[in-house]
Structure formats: structure tokens, C-alpha cells
Coordinates of C-alpha atoms in Angstrom, one line a residue:
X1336 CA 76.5 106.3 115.3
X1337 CA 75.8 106.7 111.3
X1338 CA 72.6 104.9 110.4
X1339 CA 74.4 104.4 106.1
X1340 CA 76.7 105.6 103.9
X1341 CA 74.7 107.8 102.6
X1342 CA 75.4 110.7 105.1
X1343 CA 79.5 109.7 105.2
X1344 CA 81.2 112.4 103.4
X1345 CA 84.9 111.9 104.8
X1346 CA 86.5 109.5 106.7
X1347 CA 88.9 110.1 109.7
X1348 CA 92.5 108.1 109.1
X1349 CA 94.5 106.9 112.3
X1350 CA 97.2 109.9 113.7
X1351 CA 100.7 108.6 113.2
X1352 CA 101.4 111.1 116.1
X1353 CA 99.7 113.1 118.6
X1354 CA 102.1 116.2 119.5
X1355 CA 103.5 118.3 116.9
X1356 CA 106.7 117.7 116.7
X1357 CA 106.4 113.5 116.4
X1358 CA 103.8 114.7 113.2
X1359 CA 106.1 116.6 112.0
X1360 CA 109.5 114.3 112.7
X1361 CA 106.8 111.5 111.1
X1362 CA 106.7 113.8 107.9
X1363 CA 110.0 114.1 107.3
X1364 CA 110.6 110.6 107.8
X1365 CA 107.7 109.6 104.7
X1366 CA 109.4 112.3 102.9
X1367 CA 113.0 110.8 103.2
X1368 CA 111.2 107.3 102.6
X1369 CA 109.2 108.9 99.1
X1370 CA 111.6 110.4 97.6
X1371 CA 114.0 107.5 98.1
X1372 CA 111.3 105.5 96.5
X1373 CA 111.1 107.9 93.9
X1374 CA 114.7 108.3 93.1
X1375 CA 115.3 104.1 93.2
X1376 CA 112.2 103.6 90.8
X1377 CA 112.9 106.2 88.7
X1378 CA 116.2 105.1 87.7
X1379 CA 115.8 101.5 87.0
X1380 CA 112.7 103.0 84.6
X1381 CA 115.1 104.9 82.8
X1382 CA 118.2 103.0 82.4
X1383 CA 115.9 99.9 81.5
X1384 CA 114.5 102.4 79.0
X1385 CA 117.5 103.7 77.5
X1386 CA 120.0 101.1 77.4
X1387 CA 118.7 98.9 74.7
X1388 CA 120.8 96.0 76.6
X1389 CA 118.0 95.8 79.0
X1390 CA 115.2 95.3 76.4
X1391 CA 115.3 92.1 77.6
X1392 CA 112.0 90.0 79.2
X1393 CA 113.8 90.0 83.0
X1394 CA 114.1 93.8 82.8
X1395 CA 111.2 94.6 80.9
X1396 CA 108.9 93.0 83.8
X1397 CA 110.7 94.7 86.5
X1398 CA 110.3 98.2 84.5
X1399 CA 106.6 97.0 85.1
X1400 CA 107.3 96.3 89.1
X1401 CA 109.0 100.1 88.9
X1402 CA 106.0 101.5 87.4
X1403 CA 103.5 99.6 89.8
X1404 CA 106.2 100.9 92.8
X1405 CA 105.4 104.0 92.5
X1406 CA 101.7 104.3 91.9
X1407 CA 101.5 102.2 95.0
X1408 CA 103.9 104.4 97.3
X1409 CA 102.0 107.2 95.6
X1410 CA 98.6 106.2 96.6
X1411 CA 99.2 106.5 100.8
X1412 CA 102.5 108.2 101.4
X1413 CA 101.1 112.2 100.0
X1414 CA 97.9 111.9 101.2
X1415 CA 99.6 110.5 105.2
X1416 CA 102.1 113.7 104.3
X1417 CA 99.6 116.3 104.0
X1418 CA 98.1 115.6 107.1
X1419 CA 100.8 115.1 109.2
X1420 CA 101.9 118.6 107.9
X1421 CA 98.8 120.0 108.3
X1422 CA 97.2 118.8 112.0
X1423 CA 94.1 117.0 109.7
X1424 CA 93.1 113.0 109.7
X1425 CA 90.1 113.5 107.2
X1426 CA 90.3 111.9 103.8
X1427 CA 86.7 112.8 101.5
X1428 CA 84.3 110.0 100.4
X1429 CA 85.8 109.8 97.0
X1430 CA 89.5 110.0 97.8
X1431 CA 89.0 107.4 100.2
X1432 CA 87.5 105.2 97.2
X1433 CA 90.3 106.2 94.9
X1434 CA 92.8 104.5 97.7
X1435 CA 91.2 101.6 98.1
X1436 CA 91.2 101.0 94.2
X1437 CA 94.3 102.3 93.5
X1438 CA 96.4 100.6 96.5
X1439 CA 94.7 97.3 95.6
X1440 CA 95.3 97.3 92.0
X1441 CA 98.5 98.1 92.4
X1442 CA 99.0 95.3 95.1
X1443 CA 96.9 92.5 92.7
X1444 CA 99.1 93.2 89.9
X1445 CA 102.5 93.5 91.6
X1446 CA 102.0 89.9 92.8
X1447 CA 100.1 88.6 89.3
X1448 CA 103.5 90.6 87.9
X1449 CA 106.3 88.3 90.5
X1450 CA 104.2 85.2 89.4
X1451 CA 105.0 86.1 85.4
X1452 CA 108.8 86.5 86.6
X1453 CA 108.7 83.7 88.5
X1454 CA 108.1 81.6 85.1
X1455 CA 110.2 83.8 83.4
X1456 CA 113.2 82.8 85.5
X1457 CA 112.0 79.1 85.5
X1458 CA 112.2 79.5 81.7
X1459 CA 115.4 81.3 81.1
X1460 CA 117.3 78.2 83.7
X1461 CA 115.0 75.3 83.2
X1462 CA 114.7 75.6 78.8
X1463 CA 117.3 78.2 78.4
X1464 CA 117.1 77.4 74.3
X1465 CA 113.4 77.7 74.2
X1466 CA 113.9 81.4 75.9
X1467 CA 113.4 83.6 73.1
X1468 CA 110.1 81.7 71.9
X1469 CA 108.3 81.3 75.0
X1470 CA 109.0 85.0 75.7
X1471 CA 109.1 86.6 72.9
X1472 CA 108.7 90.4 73.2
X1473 CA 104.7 90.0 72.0
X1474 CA 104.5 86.9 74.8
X1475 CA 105.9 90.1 77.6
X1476 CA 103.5 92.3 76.5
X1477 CA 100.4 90.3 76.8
X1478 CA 102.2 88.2 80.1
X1479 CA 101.9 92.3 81.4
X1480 CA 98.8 93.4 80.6
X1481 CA 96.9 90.4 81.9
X1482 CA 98.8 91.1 85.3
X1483 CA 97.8 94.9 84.9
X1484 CA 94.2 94.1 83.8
X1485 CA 93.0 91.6 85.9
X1486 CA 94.5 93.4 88.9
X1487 CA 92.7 96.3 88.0
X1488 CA 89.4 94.2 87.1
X1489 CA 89.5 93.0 90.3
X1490 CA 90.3 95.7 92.2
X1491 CA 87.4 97.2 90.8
X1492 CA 85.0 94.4 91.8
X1493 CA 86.3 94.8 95.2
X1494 CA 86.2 98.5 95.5
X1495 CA 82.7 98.7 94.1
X1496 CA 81.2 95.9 96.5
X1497 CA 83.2 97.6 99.5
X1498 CA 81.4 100.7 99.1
X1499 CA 77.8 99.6 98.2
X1500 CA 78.0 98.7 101.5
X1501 CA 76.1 100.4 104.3
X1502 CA 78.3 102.0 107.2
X1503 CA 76.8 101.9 110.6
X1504 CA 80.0 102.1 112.5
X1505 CA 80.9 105.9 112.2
X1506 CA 83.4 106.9 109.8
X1507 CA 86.8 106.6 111.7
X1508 CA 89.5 104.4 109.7
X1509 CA 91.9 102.6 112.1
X1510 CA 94.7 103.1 109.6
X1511 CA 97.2 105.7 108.0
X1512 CA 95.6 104.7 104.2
X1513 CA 91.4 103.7 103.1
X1514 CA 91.9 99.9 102.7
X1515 CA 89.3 97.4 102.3
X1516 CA 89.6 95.3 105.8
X1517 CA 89.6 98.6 107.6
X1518 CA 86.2 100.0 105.3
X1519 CA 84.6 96.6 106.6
X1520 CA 84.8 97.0 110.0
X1521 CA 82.7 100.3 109.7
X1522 CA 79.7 98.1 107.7
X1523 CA 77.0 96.3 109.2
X1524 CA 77.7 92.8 110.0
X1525 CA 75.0 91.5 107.9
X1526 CA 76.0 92.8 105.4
X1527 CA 79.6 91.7 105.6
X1528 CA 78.5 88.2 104.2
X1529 CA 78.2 89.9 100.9
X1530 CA 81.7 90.9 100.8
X1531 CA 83.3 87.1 101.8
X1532 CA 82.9 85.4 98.5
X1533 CA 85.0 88.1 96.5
X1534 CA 87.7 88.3 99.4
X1535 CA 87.7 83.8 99.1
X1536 CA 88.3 84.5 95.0
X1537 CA 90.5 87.2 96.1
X1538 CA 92.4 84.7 98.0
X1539 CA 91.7 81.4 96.1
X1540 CA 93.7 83.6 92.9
X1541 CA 96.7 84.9 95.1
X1542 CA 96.8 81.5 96.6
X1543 CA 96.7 80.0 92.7
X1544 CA 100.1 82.5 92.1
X1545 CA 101.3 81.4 95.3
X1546 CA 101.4 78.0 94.1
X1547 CA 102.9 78.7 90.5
X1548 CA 105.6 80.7 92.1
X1549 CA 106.5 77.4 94.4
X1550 CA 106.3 75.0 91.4
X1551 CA 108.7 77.5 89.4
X1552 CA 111.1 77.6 91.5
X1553 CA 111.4 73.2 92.8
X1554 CA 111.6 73.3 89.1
X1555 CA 114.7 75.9 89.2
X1556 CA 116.4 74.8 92.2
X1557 CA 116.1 71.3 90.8
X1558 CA 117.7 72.2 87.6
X1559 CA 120.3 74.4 89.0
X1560 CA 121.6 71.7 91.4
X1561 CA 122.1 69.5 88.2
X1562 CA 124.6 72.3 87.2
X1563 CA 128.2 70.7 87.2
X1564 CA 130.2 74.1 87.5
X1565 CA 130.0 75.2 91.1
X1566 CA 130.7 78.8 89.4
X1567 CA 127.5 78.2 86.6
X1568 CA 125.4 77.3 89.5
X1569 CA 125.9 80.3 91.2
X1570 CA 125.2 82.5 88.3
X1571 CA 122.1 81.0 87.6
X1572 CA 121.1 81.2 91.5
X1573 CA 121.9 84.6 91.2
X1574 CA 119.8 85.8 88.6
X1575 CA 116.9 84.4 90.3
X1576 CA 117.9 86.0 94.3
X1577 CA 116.6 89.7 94.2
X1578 CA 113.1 88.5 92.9
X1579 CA 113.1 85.5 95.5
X1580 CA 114.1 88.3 98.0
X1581 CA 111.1 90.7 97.0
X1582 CA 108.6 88.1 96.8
X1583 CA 109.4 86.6 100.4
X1584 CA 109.1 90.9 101.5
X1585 CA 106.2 91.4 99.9
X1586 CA 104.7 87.8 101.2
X1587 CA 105.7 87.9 104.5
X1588 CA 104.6 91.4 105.4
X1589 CA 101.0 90.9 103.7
X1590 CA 100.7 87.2 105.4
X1591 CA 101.5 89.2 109.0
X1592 CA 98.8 91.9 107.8
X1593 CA 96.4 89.7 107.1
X1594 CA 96.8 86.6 109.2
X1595 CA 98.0 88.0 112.7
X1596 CA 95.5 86.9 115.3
X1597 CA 93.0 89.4 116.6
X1598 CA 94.4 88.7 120.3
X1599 CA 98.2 89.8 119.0
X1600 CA 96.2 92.9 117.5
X1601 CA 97.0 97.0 118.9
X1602 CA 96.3 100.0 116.7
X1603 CA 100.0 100.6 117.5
X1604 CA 101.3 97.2 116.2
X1605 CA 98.6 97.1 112.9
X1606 CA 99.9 101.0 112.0
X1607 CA 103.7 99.3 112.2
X1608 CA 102.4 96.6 110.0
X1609 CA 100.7 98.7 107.7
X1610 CA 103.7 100.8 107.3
X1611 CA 105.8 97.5 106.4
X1612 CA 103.8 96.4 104.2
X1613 CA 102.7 99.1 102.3
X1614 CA 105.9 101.5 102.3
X1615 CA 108.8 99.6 102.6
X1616 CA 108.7 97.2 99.7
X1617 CA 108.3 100.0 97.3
X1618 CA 111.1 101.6 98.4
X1619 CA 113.6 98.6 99.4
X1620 CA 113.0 96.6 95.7
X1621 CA 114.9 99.0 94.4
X1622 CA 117.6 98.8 96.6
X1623 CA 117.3 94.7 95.7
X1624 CA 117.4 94.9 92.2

């Protein structure tokens, strides 16, 4: 038992494997995972920015979803590499932090970032001839760096309230990454309270994007539907299928995370959801788009 934070210098992560040769078969397999995540992102960033075609609001956005990809796949995968290869769990005090912020900044913004695409395909099928005023390259620009800044803004909040917190449940992380609903459990429940009103904003904004996203696209079904060419209406369905696909991956596995009951709840089953959710949409959007 740790009486605060104070004396917490590391934390110990959750083993993917507990012989050798599963750690190491486990770090091959984040490897092939990372690198594929790598190689996918990489390339839409750099055809997007070469080919002046794609300097267009649609691509522009998802060079953004690229970028925030990668820092998010960058931010557990390495870090879950290293100690697989090297027989170690720890994580220190500040790298621990730097996950938390980074992972949920990159998480906040990636789903402030599908809500600004979500409106960007309502406005390309719904007022096709208003396009080029409504998103206007100065319109992207700003559209992006209110995703990017207020997911970092609040990722900070959330990381600096985490950790002002004091520990008294050891420092063992039930996870392969530092996340905030895995730092809480270590805190002392009366001082949990203090945390719930920034999670409820937390939520009360997601759930705010949630709702755009759904009123975008009754608004783009509806107007797609009222296309008389069978062959129009597929193109403009089209256009909007890989982001519908990567927001329902991205929902779905953070809604299981986050809303499983605690009965349905195994460190076996929460390391498989982890892994879904935090790994696989970085690398399968890619593969989408």
C-alpha cells in the first residue's frame, strides 16, 4: 500500500505475456501492426501532399486524421515494444503522464476532427454550390486547429487533474498503455469526486459531436435519396462510406471500452479491448481510405 503520489516514481503496466516466447511472438506482432500503421499513414500524408489534386477540404482533413494516426499508434505501441523485448512492465512517473496526455489528445481531436468531416461531407452533397465558400481553404485551417486545440486543451485539463490526485492503491496499471480510467482506480475514492465533473464535460462534448455527426448525415442520406440517377446516388454515397466506416470503428470500440459492465469485465477481455481500440483504428483507416 502507497500512502500518495508523492513516493510513486514508476508505474507497472499489465504483461501481454508471461513466458518468453508469447512476449516475444507479442512483439513481433505490434511490430508488423506499427510499421503497417506507419507505412499506410505515411503514404496518404504524402500523396495528399504532393499531388496538388488532393489540396482539396476532404483530403486536407484526413492528412490531419493521418497525422493524429500516428502520434496516437506512437504513443503505446514503442513504449508496449520495449518491454515485451526487454522482460520489463515499468513505465516512469513522467512517461506515464506524457501517455495519458498524448493518447488523449490525440483521441479528443481525432473525434472533434470526424465531426468537422462529417459537415464537410454534409456540405459537399447537401449545398454542393455553396462548397467552396463554406470551406474555403482559411475555413479548413481554422475547422483544424480548433479540433487540434481544444483536444489538446482538454487533454490537458484531464491529465493535470488525473495526476494531482493522491494514489493509495499501489502503482500497478491494469493495462498495456497509462490511461486515465486505469490512473483512477489507483486514487483514493474520495477523491475520485473531483475528477467526475471533467469526465461529464468530457462526455457532454463527445456526446455534442456525437449528435452533429447524426444530424449530418439524416441530412445526407435524406438528400442523397432525392438523387434521380441510381448511378449519382451511389457516387455521392460513396464519398461519404470510408469516414462512416471509421467513425462506427472508432465509436464502437471506445463505447465497448467504456461502457462494458463491470460483471462482463477480465484483465484478459479489457487488454483485448484496449488493443481494439487503441491499435487497430490507426492502422485499419488507412486501409479504408
Amino acid at each position: 500500500q502507497m500512502s500518495n503520489s508523492s513516493c510513486i516514481t514508476q508505474f507497472l503496466l499489465l504483461a501481454f505475456a508471461d513466458t518468453r516466447e508469447l512476449q516475444l511472438l507479442t512483439f513481433w506482432l505490434f511490430l508488423g501492426i506499427y510499421l503497417a500503421a506507419l507505412l499506410g499513414n505515411g503514404l496518404i500524408i504524402t500523396a495528399i501532399a504532393c499531388d496538388h489534386h488532393l489540396h482539396t477540404p476532404m483530403y486536407f482533413f484526413l492528412l490531419n486524421l493521418s497525422l493524429l494516426d500516428l502520434g496516437s499508434i506512437s504513443t503505446t505501441v514503442p513504449k508496449a515494444m520495449a518491454n515485451c523485448l526487454w522482460d520489463t512492465r515499468a513505465i516512469s512517473y513522467t512517461g506515464c503522464a506524457a501517455q495519458v496526455l498524448l493518447f488523449f489528445f490525440c483521441a479528443a481531436a481525432e473525434f472533434y476532427l470526424l465531426t468537422v468531416m462529417a459537415y464537410d461531407r454534409y456540405v459537399a452533397i447537401c449545398k454542393p454550390l455553396h462548397y467552396g465558400t463554406l470551406l474555403g481553404s482559411r475555413a479548413c485551417v481554422h475547422m483544424a486547429v480548433v479540433a487540434w486545440g481544444s483536444g489538446f486543451l482538454n487533454a490537458l485539463l484531464q491529465t493535470a487533474n488525473t495526476f494531482s490526485l493522491p494514489l493509495c492503491h499501489g502503482n500497478a496499471v491494469a493495462h498495456f498503455f497509462c490511461e486515465i480510467p486505469q490512473i483512477l482506480k489507483l486514487s483514493c475514492s474520495n477523491a475520485y469526486l473531483r475528477e467526475v465533473w471533467l469526465t461529464v464535460a468530457s462526455i457532454c462534448l463527445a456526446f455534442g459531436c456525437f449528435v452533429l455527426i447524426v444530424v449530418s448525415y439524416v441530412q445526407i442520406f435524406r438528400a442523397v435519396l432525392r438523387i434521380p440517377s441510381e448511378q449519382e446516388r451511389h457516387k455521392a454515397f460513396s464519398t461519404c462510406l470510408p469516414h462512416l466506416a471509421v467513425l462506427s470503428l472508432v465509436i464502437s470500440t471506445s463505447f465497448f471500452a467504456y461502457l462494458k459492465s463491470p460483471s462482463i469485465s477480465s484483465p484478459s477481455l479489457d487488454l483485448v479491448v484496449s488493443f481494439l481500440y487503441s491499435v487497430v483504428p490507426p492502422a485499419v483507416n488507412p486501409l479504408i481510405y
